[in-house]
PDB file of C-alpha atoms in Angstrom:
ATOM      1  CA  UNK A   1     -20.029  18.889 -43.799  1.00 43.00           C
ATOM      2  CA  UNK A   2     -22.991  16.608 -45.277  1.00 46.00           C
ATOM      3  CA  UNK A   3     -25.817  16.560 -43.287  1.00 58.00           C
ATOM      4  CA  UNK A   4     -26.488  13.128 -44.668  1.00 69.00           C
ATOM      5  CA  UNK A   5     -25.006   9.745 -45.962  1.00 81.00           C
ATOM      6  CA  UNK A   6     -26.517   7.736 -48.359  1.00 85.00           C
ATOM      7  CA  UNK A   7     -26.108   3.909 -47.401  1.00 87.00           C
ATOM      8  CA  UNK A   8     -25.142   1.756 -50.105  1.00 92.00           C
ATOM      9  CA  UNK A   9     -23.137   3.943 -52.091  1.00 91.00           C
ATOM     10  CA  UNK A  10     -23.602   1.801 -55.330  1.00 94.00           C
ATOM     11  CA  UNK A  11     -26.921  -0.776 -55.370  1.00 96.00           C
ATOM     12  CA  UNK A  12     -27.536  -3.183 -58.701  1.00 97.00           C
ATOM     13  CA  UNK A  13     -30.379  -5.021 -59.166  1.00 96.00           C
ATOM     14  CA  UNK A  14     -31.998  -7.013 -61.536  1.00 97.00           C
ATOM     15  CA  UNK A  15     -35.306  -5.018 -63.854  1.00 97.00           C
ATOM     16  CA  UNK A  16     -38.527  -5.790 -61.373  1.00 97.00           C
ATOM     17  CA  UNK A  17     -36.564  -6.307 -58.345  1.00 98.00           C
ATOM     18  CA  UNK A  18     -37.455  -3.498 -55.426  1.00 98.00           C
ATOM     19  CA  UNK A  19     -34.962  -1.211 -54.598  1.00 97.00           C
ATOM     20  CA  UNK A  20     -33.911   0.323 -51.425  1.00 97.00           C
ATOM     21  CA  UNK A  21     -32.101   2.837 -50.359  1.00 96.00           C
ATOM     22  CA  UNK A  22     -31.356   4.849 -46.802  1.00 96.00           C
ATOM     23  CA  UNK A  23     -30.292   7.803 -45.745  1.00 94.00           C
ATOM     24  CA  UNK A  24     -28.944   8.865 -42.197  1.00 93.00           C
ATOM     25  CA  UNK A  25     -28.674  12.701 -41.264  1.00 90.00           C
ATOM     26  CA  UNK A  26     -26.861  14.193 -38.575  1.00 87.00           C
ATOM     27  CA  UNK A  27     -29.260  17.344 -36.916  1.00 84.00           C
ATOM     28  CA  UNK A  28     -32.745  17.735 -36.588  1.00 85.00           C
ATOM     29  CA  UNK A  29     -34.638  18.706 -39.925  1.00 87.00           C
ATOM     30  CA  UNK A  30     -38.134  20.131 -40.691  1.00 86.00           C
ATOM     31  CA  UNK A  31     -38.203  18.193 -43.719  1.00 90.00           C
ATOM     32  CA  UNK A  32     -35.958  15.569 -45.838  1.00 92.00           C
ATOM     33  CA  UNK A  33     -36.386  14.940 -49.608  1.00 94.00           C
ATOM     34  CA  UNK A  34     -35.097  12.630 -52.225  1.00 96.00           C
ATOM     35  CA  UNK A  35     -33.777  13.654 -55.920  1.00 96.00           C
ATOM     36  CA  UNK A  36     -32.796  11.871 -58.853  1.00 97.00           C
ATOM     37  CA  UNK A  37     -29.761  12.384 -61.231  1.00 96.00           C
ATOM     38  CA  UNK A  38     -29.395  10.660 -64.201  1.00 95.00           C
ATOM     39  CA  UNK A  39     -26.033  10.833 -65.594  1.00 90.00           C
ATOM     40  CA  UNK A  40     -24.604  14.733 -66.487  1.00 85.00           C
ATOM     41  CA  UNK A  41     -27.924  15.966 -65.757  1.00 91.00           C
ATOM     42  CA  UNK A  42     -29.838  18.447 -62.944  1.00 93.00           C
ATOM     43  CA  UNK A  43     -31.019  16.909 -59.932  1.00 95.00           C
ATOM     44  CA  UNK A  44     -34.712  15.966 -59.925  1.00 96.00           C
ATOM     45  CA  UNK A  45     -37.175  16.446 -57.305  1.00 96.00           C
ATOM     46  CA  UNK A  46     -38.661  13.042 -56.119  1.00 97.00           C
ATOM     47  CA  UNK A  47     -40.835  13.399 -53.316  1.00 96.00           C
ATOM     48  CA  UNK A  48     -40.641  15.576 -49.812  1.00 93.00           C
ATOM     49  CA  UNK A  49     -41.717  14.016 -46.571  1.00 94.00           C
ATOM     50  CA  UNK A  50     -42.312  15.882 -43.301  1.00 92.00           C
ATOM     51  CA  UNK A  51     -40.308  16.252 -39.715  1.00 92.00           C
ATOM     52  CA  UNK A  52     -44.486  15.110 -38.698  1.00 94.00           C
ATOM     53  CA  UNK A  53     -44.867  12.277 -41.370  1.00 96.00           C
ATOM     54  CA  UNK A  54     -43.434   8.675 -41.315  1.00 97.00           C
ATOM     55  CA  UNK A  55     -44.343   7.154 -44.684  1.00 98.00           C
ATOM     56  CA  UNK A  56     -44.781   8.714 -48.150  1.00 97.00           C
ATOM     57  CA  UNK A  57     -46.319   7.117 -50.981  1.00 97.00           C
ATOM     58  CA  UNK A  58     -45.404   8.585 -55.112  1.00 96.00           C
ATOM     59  CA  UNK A  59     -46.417   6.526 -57.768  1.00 97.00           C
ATOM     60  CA  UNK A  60     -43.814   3.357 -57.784  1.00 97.00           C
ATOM     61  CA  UNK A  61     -41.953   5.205 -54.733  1.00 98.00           C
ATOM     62  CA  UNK A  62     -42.126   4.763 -51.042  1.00 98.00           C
ATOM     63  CA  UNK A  63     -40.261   6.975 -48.442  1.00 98.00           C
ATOM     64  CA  UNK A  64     -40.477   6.461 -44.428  1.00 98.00           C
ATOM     65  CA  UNK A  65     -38.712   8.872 -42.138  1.00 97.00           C
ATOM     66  CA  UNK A  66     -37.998   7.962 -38.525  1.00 96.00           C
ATOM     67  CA  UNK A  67     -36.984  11.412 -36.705  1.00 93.00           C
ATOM     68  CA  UNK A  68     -35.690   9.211 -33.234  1.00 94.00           C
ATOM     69  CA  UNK A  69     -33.343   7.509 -35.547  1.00 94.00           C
ATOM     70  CA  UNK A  70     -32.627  10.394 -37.751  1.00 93.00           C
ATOM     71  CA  UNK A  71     -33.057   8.471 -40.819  1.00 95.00           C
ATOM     72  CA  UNK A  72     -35.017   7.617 -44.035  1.00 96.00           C
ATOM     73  CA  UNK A  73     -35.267   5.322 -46.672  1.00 97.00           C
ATOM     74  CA  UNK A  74     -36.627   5.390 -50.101  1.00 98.00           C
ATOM     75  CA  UNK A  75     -38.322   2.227 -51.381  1.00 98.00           C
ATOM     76  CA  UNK A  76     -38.695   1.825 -55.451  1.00 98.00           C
ATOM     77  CA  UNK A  77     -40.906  -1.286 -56.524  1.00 98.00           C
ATOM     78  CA  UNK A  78     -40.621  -3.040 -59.901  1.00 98.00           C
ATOM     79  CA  UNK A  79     -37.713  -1.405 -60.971  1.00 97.00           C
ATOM     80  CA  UNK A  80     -36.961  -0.217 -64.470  1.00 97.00           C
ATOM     81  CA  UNK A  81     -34.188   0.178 -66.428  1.00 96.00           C
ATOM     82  CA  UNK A  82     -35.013   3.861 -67.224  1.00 96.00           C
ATOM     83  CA  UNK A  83     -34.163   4.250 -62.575  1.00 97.00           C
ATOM     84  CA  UNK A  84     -30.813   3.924 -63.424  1.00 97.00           C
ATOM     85  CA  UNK A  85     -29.293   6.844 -61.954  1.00 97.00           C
ATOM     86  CA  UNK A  86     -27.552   8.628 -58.624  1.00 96.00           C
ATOM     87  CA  UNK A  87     -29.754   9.372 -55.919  1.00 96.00           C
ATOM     88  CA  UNK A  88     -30.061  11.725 -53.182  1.00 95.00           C
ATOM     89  CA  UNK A  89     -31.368  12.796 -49.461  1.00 94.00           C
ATOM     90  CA  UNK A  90     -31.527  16.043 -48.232  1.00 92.00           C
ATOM     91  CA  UNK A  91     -33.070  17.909 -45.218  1.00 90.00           C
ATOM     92  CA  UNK A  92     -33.973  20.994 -44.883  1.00 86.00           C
ATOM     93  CA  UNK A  93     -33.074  22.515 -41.591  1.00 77.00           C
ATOM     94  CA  UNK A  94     -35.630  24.938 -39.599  1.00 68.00           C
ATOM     95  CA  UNK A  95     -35.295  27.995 -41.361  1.00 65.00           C
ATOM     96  CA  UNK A  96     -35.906  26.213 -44.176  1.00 63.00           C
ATOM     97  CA  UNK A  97     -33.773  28.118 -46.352  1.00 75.00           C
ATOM     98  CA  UNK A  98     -31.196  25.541 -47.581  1.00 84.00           C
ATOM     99  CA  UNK A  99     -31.433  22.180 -48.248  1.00 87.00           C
ATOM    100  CA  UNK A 100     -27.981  20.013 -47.175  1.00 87.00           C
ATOM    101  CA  UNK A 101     -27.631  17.078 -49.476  1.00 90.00           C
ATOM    102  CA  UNK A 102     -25.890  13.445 -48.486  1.00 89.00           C
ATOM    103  CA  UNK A 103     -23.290  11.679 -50.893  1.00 89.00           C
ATOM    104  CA  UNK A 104     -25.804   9.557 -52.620  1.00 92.00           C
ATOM    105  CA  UNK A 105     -26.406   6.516 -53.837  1.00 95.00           C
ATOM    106  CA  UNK A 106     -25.630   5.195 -57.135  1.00 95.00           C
ATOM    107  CA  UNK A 107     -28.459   2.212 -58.950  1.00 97.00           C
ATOM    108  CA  UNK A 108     -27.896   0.291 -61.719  1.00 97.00           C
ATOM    109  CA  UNK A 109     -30.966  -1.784 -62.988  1.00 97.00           C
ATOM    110  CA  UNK A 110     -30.079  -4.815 -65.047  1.00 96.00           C
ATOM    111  CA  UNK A 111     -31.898  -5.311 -67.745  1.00 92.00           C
TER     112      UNK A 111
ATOM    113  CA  UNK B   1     -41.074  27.750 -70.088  1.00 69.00           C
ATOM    114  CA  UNK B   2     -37.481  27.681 -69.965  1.00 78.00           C
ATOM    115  CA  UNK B   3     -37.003  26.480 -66.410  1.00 94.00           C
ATOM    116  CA  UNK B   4     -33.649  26.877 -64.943  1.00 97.00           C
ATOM    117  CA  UNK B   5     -31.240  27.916 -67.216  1.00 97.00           C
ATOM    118  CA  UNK B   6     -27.103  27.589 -67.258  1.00 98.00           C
ATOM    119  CA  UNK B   7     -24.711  29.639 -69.219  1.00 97.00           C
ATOM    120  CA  UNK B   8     -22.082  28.453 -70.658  1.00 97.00           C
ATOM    121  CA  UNK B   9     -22.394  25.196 -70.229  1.00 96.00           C
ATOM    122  CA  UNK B  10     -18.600  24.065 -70.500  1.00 96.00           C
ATOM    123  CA  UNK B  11     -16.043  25.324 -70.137  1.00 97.00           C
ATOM    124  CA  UNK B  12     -12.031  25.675 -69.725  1.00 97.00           C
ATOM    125  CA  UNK B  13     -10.014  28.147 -67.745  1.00 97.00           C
ATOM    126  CA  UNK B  14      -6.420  28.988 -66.763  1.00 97.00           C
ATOM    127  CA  UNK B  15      -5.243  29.283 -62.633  1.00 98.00           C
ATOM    128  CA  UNK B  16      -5.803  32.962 -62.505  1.00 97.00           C
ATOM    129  CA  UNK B  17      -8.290  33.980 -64.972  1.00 97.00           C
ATOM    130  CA  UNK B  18     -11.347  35.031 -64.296  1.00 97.00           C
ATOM    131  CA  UNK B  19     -15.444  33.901 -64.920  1.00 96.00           C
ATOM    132  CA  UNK B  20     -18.659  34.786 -64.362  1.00 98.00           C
ATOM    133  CA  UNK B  21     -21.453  31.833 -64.931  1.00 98.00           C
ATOM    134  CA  UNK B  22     -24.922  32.464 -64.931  1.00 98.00           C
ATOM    135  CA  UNK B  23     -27.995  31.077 -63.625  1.00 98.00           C
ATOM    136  CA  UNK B  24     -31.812  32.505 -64.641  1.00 98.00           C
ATOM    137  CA  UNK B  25     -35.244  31.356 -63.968  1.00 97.00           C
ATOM    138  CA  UNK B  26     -38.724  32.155 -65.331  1.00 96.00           C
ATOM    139  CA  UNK B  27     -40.219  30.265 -62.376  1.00 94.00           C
ATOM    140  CA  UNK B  28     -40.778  33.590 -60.147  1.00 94.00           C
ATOM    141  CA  UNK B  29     -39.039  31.559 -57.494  1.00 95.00           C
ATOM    142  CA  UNK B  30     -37.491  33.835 -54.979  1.00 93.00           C
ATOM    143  CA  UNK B  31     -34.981  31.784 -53.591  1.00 94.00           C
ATOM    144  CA  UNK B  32     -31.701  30.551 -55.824  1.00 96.00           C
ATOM    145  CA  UNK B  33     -28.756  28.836 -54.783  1.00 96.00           C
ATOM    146  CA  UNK B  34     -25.498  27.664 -56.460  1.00 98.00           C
ATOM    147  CA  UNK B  35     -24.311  24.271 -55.823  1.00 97.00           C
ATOM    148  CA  UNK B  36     -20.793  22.565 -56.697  1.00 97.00           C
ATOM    149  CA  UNK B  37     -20.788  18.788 -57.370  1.00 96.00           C
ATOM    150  CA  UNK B  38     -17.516  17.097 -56.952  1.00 93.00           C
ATOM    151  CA  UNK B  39     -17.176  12.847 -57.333  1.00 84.00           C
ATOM    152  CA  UNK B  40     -17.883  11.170 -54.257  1.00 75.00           C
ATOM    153  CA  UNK B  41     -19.073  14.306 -52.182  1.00 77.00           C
ATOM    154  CA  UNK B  42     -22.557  15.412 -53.239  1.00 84.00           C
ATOM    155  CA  UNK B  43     -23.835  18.635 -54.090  1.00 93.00           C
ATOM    156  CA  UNK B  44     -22.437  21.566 -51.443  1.00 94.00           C
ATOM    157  CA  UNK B  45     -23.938  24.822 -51.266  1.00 95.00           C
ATOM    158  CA  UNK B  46     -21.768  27.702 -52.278  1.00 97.00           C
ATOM    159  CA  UNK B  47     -24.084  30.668 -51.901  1.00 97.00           C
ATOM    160  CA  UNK B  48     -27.501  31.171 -51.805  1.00 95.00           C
ATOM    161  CA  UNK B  49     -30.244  34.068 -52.259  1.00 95.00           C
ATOM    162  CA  UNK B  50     -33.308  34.183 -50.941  1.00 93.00           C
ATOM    163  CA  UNK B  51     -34.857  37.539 -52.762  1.00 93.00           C
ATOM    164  CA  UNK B  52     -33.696  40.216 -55.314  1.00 95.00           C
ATOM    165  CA  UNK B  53     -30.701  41.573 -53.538  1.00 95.00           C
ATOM    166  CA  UNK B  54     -29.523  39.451 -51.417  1.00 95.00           C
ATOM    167  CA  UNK B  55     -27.069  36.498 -50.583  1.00 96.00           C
ATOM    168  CA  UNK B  56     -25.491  34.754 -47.967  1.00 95.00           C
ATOM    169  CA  UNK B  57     -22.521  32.232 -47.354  1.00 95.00           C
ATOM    170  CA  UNK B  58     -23.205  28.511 -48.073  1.00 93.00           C
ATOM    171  CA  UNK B  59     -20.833  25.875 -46.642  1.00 92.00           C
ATOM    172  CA  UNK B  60     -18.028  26.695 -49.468  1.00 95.00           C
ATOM    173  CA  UNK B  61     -18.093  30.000 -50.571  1.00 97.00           C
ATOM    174  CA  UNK B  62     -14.293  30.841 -50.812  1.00 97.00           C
ATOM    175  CA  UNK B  63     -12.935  31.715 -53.721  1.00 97.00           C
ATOM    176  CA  UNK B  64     -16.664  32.822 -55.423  1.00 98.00           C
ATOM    177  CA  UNK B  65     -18.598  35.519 -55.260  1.00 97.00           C
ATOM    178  CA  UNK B  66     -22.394  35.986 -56.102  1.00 98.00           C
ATOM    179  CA  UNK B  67     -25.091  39.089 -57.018  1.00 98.00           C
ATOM    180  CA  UNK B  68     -28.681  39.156 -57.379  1.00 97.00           C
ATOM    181  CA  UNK B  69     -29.540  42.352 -59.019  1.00 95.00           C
ATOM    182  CA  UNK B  70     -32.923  41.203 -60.848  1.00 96.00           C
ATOM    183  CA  UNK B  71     -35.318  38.086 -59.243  1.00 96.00           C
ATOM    184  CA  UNK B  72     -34.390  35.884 -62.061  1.00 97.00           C
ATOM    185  CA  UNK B  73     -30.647  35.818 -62.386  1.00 98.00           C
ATOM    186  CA  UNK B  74     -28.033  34.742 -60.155  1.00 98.00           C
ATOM    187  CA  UNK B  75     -24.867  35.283 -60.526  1.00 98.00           C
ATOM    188  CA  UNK B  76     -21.700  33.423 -59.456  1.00 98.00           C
ATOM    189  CA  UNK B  77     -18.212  34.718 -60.095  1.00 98.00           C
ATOM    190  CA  UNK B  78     -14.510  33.185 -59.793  1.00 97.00           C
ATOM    191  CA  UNK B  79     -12.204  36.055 -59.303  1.00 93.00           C
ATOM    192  CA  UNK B  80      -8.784  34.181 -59.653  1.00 96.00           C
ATOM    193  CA  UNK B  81      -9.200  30.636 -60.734  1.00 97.00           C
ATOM    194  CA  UNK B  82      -8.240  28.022 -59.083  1.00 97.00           C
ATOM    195  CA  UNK B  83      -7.274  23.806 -60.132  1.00 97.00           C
ATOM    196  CA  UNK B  84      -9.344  23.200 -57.094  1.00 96.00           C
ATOM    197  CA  UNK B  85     -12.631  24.838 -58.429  1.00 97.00           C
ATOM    198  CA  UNK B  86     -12.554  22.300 -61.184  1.00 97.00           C
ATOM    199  CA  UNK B  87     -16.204  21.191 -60.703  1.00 97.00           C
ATOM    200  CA  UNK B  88     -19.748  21.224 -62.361  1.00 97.00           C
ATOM    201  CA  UNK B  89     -21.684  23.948 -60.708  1.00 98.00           C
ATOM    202  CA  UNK B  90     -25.207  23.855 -60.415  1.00 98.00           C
ATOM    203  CA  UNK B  91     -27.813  26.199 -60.081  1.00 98.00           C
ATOM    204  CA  UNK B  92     -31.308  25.751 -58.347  1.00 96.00           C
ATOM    205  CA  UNK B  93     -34.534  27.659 -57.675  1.00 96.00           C
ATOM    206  CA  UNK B  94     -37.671  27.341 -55.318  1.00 93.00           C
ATOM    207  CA  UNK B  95     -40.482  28.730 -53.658  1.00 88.00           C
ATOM    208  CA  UNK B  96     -39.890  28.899 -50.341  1.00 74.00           C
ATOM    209  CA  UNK B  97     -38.765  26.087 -48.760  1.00 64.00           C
ATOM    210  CA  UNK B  98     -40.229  23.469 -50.782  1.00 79.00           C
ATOM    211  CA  UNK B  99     -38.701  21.383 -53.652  1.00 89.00           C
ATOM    212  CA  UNK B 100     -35.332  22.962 -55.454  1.00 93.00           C
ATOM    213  CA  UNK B 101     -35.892  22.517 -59.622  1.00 95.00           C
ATOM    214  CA  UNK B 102     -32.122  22.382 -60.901  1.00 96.00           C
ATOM    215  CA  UNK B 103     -30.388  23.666 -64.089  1.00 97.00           C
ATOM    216  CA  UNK B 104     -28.464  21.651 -66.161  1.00 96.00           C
ATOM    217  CA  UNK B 105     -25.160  22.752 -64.605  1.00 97.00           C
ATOM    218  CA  UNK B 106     -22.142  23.817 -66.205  1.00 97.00           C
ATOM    219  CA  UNK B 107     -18.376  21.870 -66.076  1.00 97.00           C
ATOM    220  CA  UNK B 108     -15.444  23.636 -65.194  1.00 97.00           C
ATOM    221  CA  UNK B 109     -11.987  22.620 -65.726  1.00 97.00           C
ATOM    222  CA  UNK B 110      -8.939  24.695 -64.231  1.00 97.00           C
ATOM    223  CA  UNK B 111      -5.843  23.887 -65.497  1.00 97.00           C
TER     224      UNK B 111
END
């Protein structure tokens, strides 16, 4: 089963609008991090926040986590048209092993 | 560098015949893991290896089997094809339990 659930599904904005997305899980993780796909491509590696951390800053990227509430959100400011793509959560259970990815959520900027 | 490699990158099969897709790395990453992407359900883990030699069960590993004989390849299999395996399968690499670097995957259609 997913560990997580991306919430919206789908998200469009208009170019230089902010962007947010969030992500519930359903156990407790030792980390949770957020990838990229644009269309037909690899996942990306965005940015990895710790099970001890509860904001994250990357460039134009923001993520929080909030362990009591198992969930997370990832913030993207002045959006561009090149963010248009599917993105996901996933956490990393203790072990650390394997990574257990939500459904993910789909943006579309508007130019 | 390379990266994370995928071979073939399409292709087409019968119910019943049989595949073997393949996944290197010049990373020196000792973990690998092979994903399946389906629309509307995320990436799921179908097996994973975490050093020359070994694998374990993800949460869908019927129907596929896997071998790591040599730190950079990993190898998944379909023994008897199935329409429900129609997919694009990814592969991914990382150190430890830190950020996965994806191939480009490869689409499968079973007819």
């Amino acid at each position: 089963s997913q560990q997580g659930e991306e919430d919206p599904q789908a998200l469009s904005i208009q170019e230089g609008e902010n962007a947010t997305m969030n992500c519930s899980y359903k156990t407790s993780i030792n980390n949770l991090q957020w990838y990229r796909q644009n269309s037909g491509r690899g996942l990306v590696h965005l940015i990895l926040i710790r099970s001890n951390e509860r904001e994250k800053h990357s460039g134009r990227l923001r993520v929080t986590l909030d362990t009591s509430k198992k969930s997370s959100s990832l913030l993207i400011t002045a959006s561009r048209a090149a963010d248009t793509a599917s993105y996901f959560c996933a956490g990393s259970n203790f072990g650390n092993e394997k990574l257990t990815f939500g459904t993910g959520t789909r943006l579309t900027i508007i130019p | 560098n390379a990266g994370v490699t995928q071979t073939p990158k399409f292709r087409v099969l019968k119910t019943g015949q049989s595949m073997t897709l393949l996944c290197a790395q010049d990373m020196n990453h000792e973990y690998m893991y092979w994903y399946r992407q389906d629309p509307g359900m995320g990436l799921r883990l179908i097996h994973y290896s975490v050093g020359e030699g070994t694998t374990a069960k993800g949460e869908v590993p019927d129907g596929y089997n896997v071998s790591r004989l040599k730190k950079q390849n990993f190898l998944l299999g379909l023994e008897s094809a199935a329409p429900s395996q129609t997919s694009v399968y990814f592969c991914a690499t990382s150190r430890l339990s830190y950020e996965q670097y994806f191939g480009p995957g490869t689409r499968l259609t079973v007819t």
